[in-house]
Short mmCIF file of C-alpha atoms and ligand atoms in Angstrom, two decimals:
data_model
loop_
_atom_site.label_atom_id
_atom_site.label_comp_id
_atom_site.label_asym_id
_atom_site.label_seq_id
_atom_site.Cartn_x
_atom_site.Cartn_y
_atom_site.Cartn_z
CA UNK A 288 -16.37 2.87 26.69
CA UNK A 289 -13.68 3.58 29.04
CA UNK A 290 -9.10 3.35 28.40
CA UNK A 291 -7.09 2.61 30.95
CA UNK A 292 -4.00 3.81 30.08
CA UNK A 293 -0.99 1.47 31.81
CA UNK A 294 0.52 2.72 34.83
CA UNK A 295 2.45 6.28 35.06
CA UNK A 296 1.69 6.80 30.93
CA UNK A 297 3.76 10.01 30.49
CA UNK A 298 0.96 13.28 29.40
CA UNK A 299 2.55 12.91 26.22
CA UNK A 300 1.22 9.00 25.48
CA UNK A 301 -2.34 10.51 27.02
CA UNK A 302 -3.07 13.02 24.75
CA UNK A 303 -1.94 10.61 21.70
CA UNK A 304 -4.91 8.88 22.86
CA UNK A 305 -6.69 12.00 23.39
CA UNK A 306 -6.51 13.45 19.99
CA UNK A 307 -7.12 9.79 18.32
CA UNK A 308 -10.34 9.37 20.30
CA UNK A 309 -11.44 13.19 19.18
CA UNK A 310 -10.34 12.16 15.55
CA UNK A 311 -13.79 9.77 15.71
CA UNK A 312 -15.69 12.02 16.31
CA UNK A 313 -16.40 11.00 20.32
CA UNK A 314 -15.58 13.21 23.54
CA UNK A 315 -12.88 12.23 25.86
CA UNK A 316 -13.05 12.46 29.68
CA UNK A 317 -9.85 12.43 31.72
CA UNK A 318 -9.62 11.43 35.21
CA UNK A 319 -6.90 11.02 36.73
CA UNK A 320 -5.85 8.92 39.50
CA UNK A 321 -2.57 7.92 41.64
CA UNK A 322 -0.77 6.30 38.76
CA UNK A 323 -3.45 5.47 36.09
CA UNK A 324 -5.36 7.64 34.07
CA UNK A 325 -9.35 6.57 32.62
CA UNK A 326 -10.06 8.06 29.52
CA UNK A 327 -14.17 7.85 29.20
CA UNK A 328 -14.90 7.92 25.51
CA UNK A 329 -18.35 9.35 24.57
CA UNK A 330 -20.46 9.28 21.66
CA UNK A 331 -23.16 7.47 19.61
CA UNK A 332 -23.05 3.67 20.30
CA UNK A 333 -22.36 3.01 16.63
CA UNK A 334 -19.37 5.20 16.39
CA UNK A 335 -18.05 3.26 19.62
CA UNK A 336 -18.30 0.04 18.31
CA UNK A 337 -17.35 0.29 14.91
CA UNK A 338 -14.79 2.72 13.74
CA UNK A 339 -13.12 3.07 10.54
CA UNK A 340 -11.18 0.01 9.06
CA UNK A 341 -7.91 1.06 9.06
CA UNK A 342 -5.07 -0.33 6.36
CA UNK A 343 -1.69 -0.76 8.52
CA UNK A 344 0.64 -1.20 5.28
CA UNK A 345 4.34 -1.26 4.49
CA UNK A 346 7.42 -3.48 3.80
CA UNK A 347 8.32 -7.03 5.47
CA UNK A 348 11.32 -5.59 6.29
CA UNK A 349 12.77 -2.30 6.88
CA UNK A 350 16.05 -2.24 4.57
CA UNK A 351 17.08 1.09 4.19
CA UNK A 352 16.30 4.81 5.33
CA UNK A 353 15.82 5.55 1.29
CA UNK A 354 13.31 2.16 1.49
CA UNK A 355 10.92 2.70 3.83
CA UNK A 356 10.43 6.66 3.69
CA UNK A 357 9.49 5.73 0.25
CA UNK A 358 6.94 2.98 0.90
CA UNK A 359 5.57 5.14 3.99
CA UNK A 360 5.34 7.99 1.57
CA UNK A 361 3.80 6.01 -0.67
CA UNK A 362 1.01 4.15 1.02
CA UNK A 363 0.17 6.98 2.96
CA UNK A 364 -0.78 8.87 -0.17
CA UNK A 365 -2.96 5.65 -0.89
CA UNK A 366 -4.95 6.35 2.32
CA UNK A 367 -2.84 3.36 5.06
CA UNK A 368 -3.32 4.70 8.50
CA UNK A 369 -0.02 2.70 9.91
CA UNK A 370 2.91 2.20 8.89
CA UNK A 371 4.65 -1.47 9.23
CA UNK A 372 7.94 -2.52 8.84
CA UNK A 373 10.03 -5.30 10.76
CA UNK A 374 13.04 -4.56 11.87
CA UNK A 375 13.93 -8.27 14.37
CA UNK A 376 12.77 -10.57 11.54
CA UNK A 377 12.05 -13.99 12.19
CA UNK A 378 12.97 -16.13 9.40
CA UNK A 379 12.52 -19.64 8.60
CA UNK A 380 16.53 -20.36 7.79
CA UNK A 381 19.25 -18.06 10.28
CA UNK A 382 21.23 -17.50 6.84
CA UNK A 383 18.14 -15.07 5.39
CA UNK A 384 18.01 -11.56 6.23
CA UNK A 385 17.81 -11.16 10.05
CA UNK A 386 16.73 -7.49 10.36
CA UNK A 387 18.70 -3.98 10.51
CA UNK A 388 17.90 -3.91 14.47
CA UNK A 389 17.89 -0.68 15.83
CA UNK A 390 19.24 1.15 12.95
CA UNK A 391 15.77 -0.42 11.37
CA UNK A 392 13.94 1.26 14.20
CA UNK A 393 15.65 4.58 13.72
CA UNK A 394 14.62 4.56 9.74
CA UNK A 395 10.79 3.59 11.30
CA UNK A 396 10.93 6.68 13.70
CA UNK A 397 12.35 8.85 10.81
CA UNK A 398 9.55 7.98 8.14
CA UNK A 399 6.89 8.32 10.92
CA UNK A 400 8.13 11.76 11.26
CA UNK A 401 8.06 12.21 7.97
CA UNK A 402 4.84 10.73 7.29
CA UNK A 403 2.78 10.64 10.52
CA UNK A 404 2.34 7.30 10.14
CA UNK A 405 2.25 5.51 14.00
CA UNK A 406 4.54 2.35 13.66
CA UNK A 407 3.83 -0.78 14.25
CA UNK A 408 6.99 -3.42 14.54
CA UNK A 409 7.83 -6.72 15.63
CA UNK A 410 9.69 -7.71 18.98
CA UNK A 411 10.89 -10.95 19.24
CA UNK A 412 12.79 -11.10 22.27
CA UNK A 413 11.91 -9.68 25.38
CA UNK A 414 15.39 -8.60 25.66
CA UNK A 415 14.68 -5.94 22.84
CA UNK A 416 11.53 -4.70 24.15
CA UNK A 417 12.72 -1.53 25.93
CA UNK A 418 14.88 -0.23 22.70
CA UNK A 419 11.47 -1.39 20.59
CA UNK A 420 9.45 1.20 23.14
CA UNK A 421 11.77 3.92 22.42
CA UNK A 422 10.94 4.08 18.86
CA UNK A 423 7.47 1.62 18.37
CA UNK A 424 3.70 2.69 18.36
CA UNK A 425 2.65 -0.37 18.49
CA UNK A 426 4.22 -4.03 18.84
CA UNK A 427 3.51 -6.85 17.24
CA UNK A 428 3.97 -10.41 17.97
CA UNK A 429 4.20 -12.98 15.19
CA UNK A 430 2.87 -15.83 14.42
CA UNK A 431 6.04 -17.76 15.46
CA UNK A 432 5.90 -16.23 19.13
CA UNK A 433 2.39 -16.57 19.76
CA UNK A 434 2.94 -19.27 22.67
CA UNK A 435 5.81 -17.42 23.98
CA UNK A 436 4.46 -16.86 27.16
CA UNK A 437 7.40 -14.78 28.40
CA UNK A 438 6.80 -12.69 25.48
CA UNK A 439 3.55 -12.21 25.75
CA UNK A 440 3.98 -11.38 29.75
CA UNK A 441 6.69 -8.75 28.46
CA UNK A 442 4.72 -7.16 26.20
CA UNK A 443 2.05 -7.16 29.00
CA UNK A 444 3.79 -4.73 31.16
CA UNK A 445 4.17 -2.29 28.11
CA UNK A 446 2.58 0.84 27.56
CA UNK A 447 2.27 0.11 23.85
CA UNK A 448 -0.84 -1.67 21.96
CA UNK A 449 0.08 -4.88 20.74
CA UNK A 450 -1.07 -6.63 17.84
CA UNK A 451 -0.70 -10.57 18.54
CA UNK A 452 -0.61 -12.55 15.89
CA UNK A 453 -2.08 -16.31 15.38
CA UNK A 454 -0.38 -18.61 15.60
CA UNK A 455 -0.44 -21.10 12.00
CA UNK A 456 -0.85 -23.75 13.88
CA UNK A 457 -3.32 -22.07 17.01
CA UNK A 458 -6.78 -22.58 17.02
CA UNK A 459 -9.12 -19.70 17.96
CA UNK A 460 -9.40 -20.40 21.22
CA UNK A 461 -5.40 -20.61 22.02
CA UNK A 462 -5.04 -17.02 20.28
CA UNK A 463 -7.54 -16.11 22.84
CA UNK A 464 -5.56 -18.00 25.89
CA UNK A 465 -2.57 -16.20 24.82
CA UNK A 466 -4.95 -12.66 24.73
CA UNK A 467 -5.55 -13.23 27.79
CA UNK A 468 -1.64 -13.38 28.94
CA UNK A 469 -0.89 -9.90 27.74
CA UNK A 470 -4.61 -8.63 28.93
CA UNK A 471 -3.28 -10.48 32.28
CA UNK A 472 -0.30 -8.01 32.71
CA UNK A 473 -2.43 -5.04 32.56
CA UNK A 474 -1.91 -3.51 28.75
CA UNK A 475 -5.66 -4.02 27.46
CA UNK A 476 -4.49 -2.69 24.64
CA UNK A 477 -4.45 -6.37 22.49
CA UNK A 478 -5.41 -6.82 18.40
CA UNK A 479 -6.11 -10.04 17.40
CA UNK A 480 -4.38 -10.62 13.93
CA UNK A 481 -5.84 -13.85 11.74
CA UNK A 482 -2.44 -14.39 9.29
CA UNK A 483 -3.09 -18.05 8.14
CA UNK A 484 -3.26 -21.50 9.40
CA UNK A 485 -1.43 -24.69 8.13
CA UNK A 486 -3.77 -26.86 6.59
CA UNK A 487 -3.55 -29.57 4.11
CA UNK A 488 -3.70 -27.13 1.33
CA UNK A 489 -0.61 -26.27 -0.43
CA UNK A 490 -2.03 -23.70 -3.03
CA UNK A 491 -1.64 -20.98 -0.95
CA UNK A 492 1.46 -20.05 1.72
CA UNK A 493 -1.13 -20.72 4.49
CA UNK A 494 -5.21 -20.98 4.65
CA UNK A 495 -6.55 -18.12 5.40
CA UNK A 496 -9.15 -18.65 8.04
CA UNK A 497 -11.19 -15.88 7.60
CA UNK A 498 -14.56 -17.44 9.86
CA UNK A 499 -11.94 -16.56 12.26
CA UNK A 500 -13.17 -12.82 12.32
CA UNK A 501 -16.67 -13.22 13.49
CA UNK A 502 -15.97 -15.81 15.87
CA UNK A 503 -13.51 -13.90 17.09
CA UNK A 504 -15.67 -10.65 17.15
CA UNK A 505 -18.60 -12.96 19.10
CA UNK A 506 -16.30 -14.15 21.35
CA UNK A 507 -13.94 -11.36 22.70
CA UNK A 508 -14.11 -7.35 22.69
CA UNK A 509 -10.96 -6.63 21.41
CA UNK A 510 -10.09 -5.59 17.47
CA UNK A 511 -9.65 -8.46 15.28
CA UNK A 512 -8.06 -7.54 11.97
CA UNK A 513 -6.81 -9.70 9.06
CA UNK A 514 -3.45 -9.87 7.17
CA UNK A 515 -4.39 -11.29 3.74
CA UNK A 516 -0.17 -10.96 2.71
CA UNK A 517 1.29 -13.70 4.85
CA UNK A 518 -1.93 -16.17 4.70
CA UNK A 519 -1.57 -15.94 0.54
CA UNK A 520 1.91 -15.66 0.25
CA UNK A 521 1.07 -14.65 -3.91
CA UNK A 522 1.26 -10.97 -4.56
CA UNK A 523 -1.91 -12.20 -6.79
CA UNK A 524 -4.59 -13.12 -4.38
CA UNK A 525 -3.91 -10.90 -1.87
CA UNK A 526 -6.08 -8.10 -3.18
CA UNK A 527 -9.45 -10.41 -3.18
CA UNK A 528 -8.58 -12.05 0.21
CA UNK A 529 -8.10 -8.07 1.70
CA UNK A 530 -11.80 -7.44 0.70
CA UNK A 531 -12.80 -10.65 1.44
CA UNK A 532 -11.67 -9.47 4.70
CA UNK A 533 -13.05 -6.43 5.08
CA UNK A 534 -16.53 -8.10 4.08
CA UNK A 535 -16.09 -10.76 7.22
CA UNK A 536 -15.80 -7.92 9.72
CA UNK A 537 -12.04 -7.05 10.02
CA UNK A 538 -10.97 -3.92 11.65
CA UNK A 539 -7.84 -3.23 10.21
CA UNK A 540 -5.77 -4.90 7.08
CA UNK A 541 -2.28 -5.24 7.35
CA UNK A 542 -0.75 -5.41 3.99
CA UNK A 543 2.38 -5.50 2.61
CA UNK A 544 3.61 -3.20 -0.25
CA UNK A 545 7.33 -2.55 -1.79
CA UNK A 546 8.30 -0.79 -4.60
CA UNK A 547 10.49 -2.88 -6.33
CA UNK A 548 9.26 -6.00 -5.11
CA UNK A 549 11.90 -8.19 -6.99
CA UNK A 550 14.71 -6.65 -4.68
CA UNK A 551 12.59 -7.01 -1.53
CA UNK A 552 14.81 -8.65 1.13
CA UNK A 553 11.82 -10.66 2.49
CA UNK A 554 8.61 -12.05 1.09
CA UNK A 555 8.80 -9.88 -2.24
CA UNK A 556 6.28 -12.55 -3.86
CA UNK A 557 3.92 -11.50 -1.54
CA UNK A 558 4.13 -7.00 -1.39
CA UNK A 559 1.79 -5.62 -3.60
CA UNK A 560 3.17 -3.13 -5.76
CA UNK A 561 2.34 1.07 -4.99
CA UNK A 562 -0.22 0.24 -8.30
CA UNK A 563 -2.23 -2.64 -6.61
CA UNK A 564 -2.06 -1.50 -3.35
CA UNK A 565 -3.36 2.23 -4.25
CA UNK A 566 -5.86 0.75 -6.81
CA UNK A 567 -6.82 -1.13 -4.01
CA UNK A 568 -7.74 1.19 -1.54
CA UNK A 569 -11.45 2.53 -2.93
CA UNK A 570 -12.27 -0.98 -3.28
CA UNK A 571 -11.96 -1.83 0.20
CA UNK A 572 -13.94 1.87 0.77
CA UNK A 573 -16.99 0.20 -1.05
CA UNK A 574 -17.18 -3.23 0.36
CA UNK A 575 -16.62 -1.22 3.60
CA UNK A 576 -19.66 0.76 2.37
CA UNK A 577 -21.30 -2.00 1.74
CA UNK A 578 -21.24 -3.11 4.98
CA UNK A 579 -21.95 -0.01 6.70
CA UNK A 580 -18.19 0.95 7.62
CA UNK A 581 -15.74 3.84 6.20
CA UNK A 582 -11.92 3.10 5.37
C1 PEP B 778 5.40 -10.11 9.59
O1 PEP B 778 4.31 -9.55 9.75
O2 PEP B 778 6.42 -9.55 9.18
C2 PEP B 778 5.51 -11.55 9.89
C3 PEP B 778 6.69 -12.15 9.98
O3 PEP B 778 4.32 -12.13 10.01
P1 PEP B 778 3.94 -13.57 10.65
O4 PEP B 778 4.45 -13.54 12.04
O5 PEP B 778 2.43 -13.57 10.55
O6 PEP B 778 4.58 -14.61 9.77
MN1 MN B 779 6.63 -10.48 5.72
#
């Protein structure tokens, strides 16, 4: 398997990749050209094609310094590789909680550094992108923005991996079209995220459409991973729907936890509390297990 890190990626952004690569377990080859750099990643074909499911957990929102240092601190101890937390939030009515901006970022950077959690955030604009960069390991597009084509051509000129979301009313193949818009730009650095799909049903926030995975696995090489919090919308069910997830192939989770949910700013039905979400952890290890995979 070869990276292809975006053009001019500073030695600092190639060695992240580097030491992540040597983290698995596989060699890394450098070579370097005029303003790219290919990474060749060695190893046993299994480790290449399947490594560890990784839990990306955290708040909805980042709401204070105090908030998310705690959560970070928190699900890190429970074994999440990544820390989320939004800081643009895109809410259904303007009058809800909008997001602390970059103040939001700031407290991200300062619980990464804490923690050593890589970030993940959401950009919303393309006209935040370059401030998101300065602080952001990853980006992430949400559901909302998943036919924003300018968005999605942004984030294509980034250096950053992206994590685009479905969108709840895309089918599998436009998540893919709109894939292929970042993958377009150059960054080949894309996650596919299944979140939910309106249906008919009401029971649950959205429908979680998990035959999304395999299809999605059969018909693209890039990550597909699965955010059980959104789809359910019920603190409740999210904790089946997560292994569920992990049993129909997903590469990462991306969960949402708070520790007093009841105060959360956004979606506090949905976080699991530090209790669920840590007692939840070596059950996704054994379905991963199960399955032949590690968490
Ligand atoms: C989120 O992850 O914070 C979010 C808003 O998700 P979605 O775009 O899937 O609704
Ligand atoms: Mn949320």
């Amino acid at each position: 398997m070869i990276v292809i890190t975006q053009p001019n990626a500073t030695e600092e952004q190639i060695q992240r990749i580097v030491t992540r690569v040597r983290e698995f377990g596989l060699e890394a080859q450098i070579s370097r050209g005029a303003s790219r750099v290919i990474i060749g990643v060695i190893g046993p074909e299994a480790l290449l094609r399947e490594k560890p499911i990784a839990a990306m957990a955290g708040a909805c929102s980042v709401e204070s310094r105090e908030q998310i240092q705690s959560i970070a601190t928190i699900v890190k101890e429970s074994g999440a590789k990544i820390l989320r937390g939004g800081a643009f939030k895109p809410r259904t009515s303007p009058y809800s909680f909008q997001g602390l901006r970059e103040e939001g970022l700031r407290f991200l950077a300062e619980a990464r550094a804490k923690t050593g959690l890589p970030v993940v955030t959401e950009v919303m604009d393309p006209r935040d992108l370059s401030m998101i960069e300065n602080y952001a390991d990853c980006l992430q597009v949400g559901t909302r923005n998943m036919h924003n084509f300018s968005l999605l051509k942004e984030v294509g000129r980034s250096t950053l991996p992206v994590v685009l979301k479905r969108g709840f009313s895309a089918t599998v193949y436009d998540l893919i079209m709109s894939a292929e818009y970042i993958l377009n730009e150059g960054n080949p650095n894309v996650v596919l995220c299944e979140r939910g799909i309106r249906t008919f049903e009401t029971a649950a926030r959205y429908t979680l459409d998990l035959s999304a995975v395999p299809i999605l696995k059969s018909k693209t090489h890039l990550p597909v991973i699965v955010d059980p919090t959104h789809a359910l919308g019920l603190r409740e069910f999210v904790p089946q729907m997560c292994l569920a997830a992990v049993a129909a192939g997903a590469d990462a989770l991306m969960i949402e936890v708070h520790d007093s949910p009841e105060m959360a700013k956004s979606d506090g039905n949905q976080a699991l509390t530090p209790e669920i979400f840590a007692g939840l952890v070596p059950r996704l290890r054994a379905v991963a297990a199960a399955i032949g995979r590690a968490l």
